[in-house]
GROMACS .gro file of C-alpha atoms in nm:
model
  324
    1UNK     CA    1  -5.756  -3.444  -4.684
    2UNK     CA    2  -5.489  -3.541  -4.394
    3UNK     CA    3  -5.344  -3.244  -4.288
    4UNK     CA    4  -4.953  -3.253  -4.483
    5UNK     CA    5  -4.666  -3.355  -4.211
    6UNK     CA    6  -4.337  -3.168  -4.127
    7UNK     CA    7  -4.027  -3.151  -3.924
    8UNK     CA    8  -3.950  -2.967  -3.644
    9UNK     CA    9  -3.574  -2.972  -3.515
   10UNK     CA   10  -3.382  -2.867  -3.216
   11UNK     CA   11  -3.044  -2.994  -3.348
   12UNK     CA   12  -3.033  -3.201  -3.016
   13UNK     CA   13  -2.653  -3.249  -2.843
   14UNK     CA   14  -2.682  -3.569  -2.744
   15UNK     CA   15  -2.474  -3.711  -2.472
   16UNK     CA   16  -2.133  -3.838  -2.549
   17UNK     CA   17  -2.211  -3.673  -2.910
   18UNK     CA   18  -2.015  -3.279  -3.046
   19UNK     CA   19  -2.248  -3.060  -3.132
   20UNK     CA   20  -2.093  -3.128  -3.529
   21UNK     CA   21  -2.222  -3.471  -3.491
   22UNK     CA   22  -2.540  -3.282  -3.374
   23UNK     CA   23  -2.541  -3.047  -3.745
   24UNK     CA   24  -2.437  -3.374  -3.886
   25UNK     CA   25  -2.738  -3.550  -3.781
   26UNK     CA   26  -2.984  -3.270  -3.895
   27UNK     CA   27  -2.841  -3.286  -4.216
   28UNK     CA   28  -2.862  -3.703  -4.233
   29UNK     CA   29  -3.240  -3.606  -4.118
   30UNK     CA   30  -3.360  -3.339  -4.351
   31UNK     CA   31  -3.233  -3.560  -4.671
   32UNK     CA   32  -3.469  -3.839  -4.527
   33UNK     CA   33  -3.760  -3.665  -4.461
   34UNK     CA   34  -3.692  -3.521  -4.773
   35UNK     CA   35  -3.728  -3.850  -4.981
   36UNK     CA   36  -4.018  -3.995  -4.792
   37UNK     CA   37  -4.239  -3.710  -4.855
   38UNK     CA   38  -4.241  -3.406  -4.562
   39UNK     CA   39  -4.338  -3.111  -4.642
   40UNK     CA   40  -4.098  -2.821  -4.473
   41UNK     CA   41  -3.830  -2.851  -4.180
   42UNK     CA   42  -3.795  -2.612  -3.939
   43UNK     CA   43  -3.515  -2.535  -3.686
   44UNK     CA   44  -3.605  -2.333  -3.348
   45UNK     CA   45  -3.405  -2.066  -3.213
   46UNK     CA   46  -3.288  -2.155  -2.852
   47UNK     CA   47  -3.042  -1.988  -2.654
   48UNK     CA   48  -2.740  -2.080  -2.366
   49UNK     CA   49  -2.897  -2.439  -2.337
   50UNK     CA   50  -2.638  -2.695  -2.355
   51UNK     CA   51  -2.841  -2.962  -2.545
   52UNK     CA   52  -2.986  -2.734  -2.825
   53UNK     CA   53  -2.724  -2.645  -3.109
   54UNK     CA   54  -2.960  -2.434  -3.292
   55UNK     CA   55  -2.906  -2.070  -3.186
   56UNK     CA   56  -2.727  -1.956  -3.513
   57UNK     CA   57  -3.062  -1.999  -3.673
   58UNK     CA   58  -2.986  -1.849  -4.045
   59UNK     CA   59  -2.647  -2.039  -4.058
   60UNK     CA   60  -2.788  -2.346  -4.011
   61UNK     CA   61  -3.094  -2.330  -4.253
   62UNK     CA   62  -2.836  -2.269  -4.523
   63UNK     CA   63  -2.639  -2.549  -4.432
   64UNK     CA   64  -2.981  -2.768  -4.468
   65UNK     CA   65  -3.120  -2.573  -4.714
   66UNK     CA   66  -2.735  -2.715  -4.920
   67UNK     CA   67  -2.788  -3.022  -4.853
   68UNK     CA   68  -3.151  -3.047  -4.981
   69UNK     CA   69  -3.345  -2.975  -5.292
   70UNK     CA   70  -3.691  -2.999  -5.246
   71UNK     CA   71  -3.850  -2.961  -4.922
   72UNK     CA   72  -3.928  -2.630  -4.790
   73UNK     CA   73  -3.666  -2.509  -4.500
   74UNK     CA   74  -3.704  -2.236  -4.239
   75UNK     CA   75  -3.724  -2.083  -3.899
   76UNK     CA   76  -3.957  -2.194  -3.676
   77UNK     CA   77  -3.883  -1.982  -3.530
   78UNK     CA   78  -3.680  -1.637  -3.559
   79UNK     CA   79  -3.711  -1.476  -3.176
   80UNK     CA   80  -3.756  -1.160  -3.357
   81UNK     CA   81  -3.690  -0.949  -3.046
   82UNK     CA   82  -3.353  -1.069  -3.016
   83UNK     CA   83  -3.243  -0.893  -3.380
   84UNK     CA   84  -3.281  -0.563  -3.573
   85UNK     CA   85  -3.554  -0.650  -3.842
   86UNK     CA   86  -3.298  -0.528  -4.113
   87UNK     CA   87  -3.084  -0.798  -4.008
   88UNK     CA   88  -3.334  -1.069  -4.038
   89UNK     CA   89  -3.441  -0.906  -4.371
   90UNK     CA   90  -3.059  -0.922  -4.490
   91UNK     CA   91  -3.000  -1.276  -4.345
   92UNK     CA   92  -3.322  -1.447  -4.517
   93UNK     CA   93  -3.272  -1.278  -4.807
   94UNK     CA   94  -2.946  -1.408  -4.899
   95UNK     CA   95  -3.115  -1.776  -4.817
   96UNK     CA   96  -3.418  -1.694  -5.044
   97UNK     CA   97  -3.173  -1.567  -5.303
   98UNK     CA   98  -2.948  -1.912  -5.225
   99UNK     CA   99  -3.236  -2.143  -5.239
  100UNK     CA  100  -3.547  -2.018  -5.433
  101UNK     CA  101  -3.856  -2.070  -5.339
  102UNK     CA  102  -3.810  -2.308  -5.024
  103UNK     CA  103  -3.719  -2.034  -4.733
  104UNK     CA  104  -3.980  -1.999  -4.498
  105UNK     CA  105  -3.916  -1.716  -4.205
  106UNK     CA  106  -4.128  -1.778  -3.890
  107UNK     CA  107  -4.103  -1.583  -3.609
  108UNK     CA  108  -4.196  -1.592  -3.237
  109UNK     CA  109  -4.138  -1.342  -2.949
  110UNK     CA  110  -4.042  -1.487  -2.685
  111UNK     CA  111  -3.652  -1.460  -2.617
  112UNK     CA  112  -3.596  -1.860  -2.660
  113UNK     CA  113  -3.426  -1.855  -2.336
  114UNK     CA  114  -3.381  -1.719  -1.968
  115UNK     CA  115  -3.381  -1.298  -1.891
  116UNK     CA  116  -3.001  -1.323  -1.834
  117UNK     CA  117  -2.926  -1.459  -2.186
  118UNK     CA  118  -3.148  -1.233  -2.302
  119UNK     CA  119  -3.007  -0.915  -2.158
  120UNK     CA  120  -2.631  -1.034  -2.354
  121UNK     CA  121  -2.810  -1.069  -2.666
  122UNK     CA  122  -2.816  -0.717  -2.614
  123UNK     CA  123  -3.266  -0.777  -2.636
  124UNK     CA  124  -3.449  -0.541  -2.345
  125UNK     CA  125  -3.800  -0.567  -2.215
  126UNK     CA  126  -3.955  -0.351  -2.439
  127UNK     CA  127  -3.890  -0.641  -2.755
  128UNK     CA  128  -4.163  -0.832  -2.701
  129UNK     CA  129  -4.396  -0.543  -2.619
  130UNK     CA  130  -4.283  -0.378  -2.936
  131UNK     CA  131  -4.290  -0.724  -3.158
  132UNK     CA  132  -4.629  -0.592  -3.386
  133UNK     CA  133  -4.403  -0.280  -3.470
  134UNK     CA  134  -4.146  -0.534  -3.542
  135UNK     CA  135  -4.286  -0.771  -3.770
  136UNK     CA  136  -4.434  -0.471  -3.986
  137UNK     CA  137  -4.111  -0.298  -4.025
  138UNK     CA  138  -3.966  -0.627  -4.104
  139UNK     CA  139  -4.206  -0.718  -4.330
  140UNK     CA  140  -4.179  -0.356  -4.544
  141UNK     CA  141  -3.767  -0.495  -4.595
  142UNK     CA  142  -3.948  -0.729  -4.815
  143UNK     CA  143  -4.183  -0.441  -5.050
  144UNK     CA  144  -4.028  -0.403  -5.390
  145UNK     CA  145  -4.038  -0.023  -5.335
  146UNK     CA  146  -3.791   0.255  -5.232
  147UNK     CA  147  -3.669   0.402  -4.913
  148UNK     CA  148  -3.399   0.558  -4.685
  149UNK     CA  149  -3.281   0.197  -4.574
  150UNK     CA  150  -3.356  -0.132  -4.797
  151UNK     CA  151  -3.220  -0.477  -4.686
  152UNK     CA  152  -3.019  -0.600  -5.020
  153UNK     CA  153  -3.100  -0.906  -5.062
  154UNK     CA  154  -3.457  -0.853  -4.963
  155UNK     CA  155  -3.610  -0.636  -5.142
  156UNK     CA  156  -3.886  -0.736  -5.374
  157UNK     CA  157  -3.875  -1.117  -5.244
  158UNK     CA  158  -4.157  -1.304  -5.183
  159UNK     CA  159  -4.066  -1.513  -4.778
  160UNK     CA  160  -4.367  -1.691  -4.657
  161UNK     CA  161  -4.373  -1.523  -4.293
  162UNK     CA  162  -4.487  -1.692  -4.026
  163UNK     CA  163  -4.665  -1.588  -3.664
  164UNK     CA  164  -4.555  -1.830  -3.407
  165UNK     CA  165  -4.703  -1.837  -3.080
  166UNK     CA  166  -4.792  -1.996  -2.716
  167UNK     CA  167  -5.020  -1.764  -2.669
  168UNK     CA  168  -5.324  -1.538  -2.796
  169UNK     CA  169  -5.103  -1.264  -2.850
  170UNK     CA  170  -4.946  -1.413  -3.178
  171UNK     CA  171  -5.248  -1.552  -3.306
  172UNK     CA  172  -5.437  -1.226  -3.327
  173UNK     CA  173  -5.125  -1.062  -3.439
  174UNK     CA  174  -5.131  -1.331  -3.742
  175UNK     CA  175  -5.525  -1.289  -3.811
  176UNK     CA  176  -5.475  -0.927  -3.825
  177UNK     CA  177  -5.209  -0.917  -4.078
  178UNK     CA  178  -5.321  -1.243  -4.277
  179UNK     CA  179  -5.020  -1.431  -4.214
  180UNK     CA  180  -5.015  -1.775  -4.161
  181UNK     CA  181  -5.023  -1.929  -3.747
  182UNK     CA  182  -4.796  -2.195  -3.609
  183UNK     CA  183  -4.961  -2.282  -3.236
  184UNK     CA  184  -4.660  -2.413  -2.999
  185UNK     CA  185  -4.877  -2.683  -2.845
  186UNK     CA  186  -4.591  -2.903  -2.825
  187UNK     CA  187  -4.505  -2.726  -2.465
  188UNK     CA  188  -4.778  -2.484  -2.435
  189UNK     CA  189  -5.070  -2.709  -2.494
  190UNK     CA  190  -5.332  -2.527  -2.260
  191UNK     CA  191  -5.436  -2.270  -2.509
  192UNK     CA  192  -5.431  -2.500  -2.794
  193UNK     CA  193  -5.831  -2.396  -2.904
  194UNK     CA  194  -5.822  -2.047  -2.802
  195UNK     CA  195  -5.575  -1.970  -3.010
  196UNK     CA  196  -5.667  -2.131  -3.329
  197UNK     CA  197  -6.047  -1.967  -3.237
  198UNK     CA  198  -5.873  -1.609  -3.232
  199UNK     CA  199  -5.693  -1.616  -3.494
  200UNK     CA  200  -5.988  -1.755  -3.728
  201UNK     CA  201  -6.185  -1.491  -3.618
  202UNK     CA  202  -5.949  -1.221  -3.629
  203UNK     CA  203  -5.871  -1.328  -3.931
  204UNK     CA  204  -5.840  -1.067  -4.255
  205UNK     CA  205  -5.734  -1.155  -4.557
  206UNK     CA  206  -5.419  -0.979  -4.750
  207UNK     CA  207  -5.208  -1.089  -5.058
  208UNK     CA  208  -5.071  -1.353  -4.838
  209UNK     CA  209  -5.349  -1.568  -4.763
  210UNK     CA  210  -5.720  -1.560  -4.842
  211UNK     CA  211  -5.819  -1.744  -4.566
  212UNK     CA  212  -5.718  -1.892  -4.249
  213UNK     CA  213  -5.366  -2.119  -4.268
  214UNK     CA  214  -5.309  -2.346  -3.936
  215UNK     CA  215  -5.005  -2.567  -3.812
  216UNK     CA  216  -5.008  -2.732  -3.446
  217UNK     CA  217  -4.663  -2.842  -3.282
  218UNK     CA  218  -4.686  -3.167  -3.167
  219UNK     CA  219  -4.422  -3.442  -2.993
  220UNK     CA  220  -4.461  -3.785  -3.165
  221UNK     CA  221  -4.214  -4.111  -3.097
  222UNK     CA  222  -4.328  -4.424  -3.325
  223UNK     CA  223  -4.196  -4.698  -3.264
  224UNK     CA  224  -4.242  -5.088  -3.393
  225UNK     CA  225  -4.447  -5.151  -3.100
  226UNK     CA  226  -4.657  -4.903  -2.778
  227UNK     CA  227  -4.352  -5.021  -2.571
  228UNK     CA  228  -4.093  -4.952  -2.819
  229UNK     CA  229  -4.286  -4.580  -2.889
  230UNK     CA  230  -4.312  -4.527  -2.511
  231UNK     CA  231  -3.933  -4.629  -2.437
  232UNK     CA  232  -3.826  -4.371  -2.703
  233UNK     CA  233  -4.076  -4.055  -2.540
  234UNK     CA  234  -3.823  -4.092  -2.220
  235UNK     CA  235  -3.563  -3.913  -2.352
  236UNK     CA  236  -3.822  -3.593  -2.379
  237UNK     CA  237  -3.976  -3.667  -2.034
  238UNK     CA  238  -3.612  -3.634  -1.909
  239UNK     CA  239  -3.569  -3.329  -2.084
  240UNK     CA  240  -3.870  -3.179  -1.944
  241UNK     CA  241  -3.817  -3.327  -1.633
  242UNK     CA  242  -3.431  -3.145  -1.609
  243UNK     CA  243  -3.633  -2.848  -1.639
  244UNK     CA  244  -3.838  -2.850  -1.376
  245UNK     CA  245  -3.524  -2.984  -1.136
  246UNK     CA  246  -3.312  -2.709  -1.274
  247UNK     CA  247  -3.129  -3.004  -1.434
  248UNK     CA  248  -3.047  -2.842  -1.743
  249UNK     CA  249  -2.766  -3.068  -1.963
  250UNK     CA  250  -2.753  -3.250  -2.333
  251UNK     CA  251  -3.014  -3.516  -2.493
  252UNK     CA  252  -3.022  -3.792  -2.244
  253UNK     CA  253  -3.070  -4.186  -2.395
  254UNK     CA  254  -3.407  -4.346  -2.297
  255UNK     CA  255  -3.436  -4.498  -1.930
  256UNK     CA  256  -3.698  -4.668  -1.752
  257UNK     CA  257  -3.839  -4.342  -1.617
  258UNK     CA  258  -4.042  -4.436  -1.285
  259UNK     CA  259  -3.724  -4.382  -1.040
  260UNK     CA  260  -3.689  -4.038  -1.207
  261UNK     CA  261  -4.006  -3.827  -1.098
  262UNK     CA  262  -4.274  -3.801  -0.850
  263UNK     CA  263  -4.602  -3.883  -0.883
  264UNK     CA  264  -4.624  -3.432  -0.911
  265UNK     CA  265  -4.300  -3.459  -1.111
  266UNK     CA  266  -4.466  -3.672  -1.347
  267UNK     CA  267  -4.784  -3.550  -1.382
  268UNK     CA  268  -4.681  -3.181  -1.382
  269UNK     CA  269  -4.433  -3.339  -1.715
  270UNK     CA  270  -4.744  -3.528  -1.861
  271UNK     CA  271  -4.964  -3.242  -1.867
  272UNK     CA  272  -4.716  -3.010  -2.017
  273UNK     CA  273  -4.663  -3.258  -2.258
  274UNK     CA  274  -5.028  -3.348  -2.319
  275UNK     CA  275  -4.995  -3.317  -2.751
  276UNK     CA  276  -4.689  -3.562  -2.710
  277UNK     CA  277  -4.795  -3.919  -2.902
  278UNK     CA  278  -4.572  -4.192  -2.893
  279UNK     CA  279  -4.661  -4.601  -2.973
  280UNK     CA  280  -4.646  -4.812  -3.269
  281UNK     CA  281  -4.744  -4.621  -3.601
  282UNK     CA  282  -5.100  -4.720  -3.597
  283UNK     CA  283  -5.170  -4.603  -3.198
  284UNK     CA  284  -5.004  -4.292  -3.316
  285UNK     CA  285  -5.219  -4.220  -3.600
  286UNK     CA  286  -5.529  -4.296  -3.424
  287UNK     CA  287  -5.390  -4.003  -3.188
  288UNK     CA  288  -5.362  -3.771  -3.417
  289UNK     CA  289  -5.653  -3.854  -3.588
  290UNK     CA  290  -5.828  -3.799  -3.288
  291UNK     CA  291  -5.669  -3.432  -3.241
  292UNK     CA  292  -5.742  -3.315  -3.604
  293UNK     CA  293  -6.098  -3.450  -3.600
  294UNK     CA  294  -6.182  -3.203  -3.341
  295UNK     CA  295  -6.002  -2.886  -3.457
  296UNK     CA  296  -5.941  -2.766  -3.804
  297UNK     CA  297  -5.591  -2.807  -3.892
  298UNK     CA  298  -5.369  -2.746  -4.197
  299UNK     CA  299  -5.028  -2.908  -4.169
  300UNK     CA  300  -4.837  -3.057  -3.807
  301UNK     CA  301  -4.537  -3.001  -3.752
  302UNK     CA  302  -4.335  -3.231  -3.547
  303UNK     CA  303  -4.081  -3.292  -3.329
  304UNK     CA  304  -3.928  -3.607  -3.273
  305UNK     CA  305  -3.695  -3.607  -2.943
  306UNK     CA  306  -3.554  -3.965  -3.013
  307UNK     CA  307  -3.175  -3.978  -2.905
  308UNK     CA  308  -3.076  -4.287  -3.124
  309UNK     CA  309  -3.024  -4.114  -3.499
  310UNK     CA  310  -3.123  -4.429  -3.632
  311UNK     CA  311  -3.462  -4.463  -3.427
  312UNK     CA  312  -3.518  -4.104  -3.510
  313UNK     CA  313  -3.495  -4.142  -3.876
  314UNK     CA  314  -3.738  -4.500  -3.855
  315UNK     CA  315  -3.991  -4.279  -3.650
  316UNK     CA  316  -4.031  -4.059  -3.916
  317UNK     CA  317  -4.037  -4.302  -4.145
  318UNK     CA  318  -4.311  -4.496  -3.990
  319UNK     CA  319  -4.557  -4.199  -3.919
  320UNK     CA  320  -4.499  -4.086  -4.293
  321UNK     CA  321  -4.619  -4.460  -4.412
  322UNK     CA  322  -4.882  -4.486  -4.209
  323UNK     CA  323  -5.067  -4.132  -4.287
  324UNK     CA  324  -5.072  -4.201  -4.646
   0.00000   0.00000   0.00000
């Protein structure tokens, strides 16, 4: 069995585009994947970066979540540092109790942005040191049982949580508690093996999972053709590329890329981008053929950085005919 496909989505600001037009195209997106057969969509919570729109995590699964009928939608992820568990508990269950049976709540600790931001979303250091104390007390919101403080609605509802990582950290977190692991190797691709290897073997099982769930984060661009595919992957290399220049903005269209970068530019780009496919449906699926065959994996999820809505939309498309 072909591991089952999904969406990951930044709600991208694209130049010369509002940031409605952004929520607008998510929406347009999520009812297409929806029809063509993808299993969940996530949205990723990013913070005081100008060409991510997603930040208000909760408010805009519901406003996908409306739109949809179907396909599972959720966090991928929460930065659970950033919020009182109680909160989370609160916010998800009102989606769970809006849309039954399709919210999924992953959740990540990292702060999904710089220290500064951070520091005004009123998160300290200690979060992320603290995020297994977390993630229990915001998983006992969710036990049908009594006590001092219960998250209404939340209680007694069943949220598919999530560990989300870029690290080991996560992943033995997720083993330990049976929960189901999302690796980030869609930036972070250096600990890609490690990480699925600790949390398999850290692995216990609970009422959540009897064995071992896995989803890898990959970058994919399909195009007709390799050159089409490889025109469309610019518009992430210049995002990752802004990054490393301290050239933060919104989505940029696809350029010819060699007057860019550096040779270093470039290969420092490449290599963070190493899970990043992009080509004609068929060179992509070799790709990915190539990646599962040598790891076991349960689902990818993936992200599609394609500025034209249109081109976004026919990548999708294309990858979904071509796996079945």
């Amino acid at each position: 069995m072909l591991p089952k496909l999904s969406v990951l989505d930044l709600a991208p600001v694209l130049e010369g585009q509002t940031i409605e037009q952004s929520f607008q195209n998510s929406r347009n997106l999520i009812q297409h994947v929806e029809q063509i057969g993808y299993h969940r969509y996530w949205v990723a919570e990013h913070h005081n970066m100008q060409g991510i729109a997603s930040s208000a995590t909760s408010v805009l699964i519901g406003y996908l979540a409306a739109a949809t009928s179907t396909i599972r939608v959720g966090a991928g992820g929460i930065m659970l540092p950033n919020h009182s568990p109680l909160v989370i508990a609160e916010q998800f269950g009102t989606l769970e109790s809006m849309y039954p049976g399709r919210i999924d709540l992953g959740l990540g600790r990292a702060p999904g942005s710089d220290m500064l931001t951070a520091r005004a979303l009123r998160r300290d250091e200690r979060g992320a040191y603290e995020f297994d104390r977390l993630v229990e007390e915001l998983m006992e919101y969710f036990e049908d049982v009594d006590r001092p403080v219960i998250a209404v609605p939340g209680r007694g509802l069943n949220i598919p949580i999530w560990l989300l990582g870029s690290s080991l950290y996560s992943a033995q977190l997720a083993g330990k508690l049976g929960l189901p692991y999302s690796y980030a190797s869609h930036f972070s691709p250096e600990l890609l093996d490690d990480a699925i290897n600790t949390y398999k073997r850290n692995f216990v099982p609970s009422d959540v999972l009897e064995k071992p769930y896995v989803m890898i984060a990959i970058n994919a661009m399909v195009g007709e053709t390799d050159e089409e595919g490889e025109f469309l992957a610019s518009t992430l290399f210049q995002q990752f590329l802004g990054m490393i220049q301290g050239k933060r903005g919104k989505t940029k269209p696809p350029r010819e890329m060699e007057s860019l970068w550096t040779t270093h530019e470039k290969q420092t780009v490449l290599q963070q981008l190493k899970y990043t496919f992009f080509g004609s449906p068929q060179t992509v699926k070799k790709k990915l053929e190539q990646l599962i065959s040598e790891r076991e994996v349960d689902e990818i999820i993936i992200n599609s950085a394609i500025y034209d809505q249109e081109k976004r939309r026919r990548s999708y498309q294309l990858l979904a005919d071509v796996w079945k």
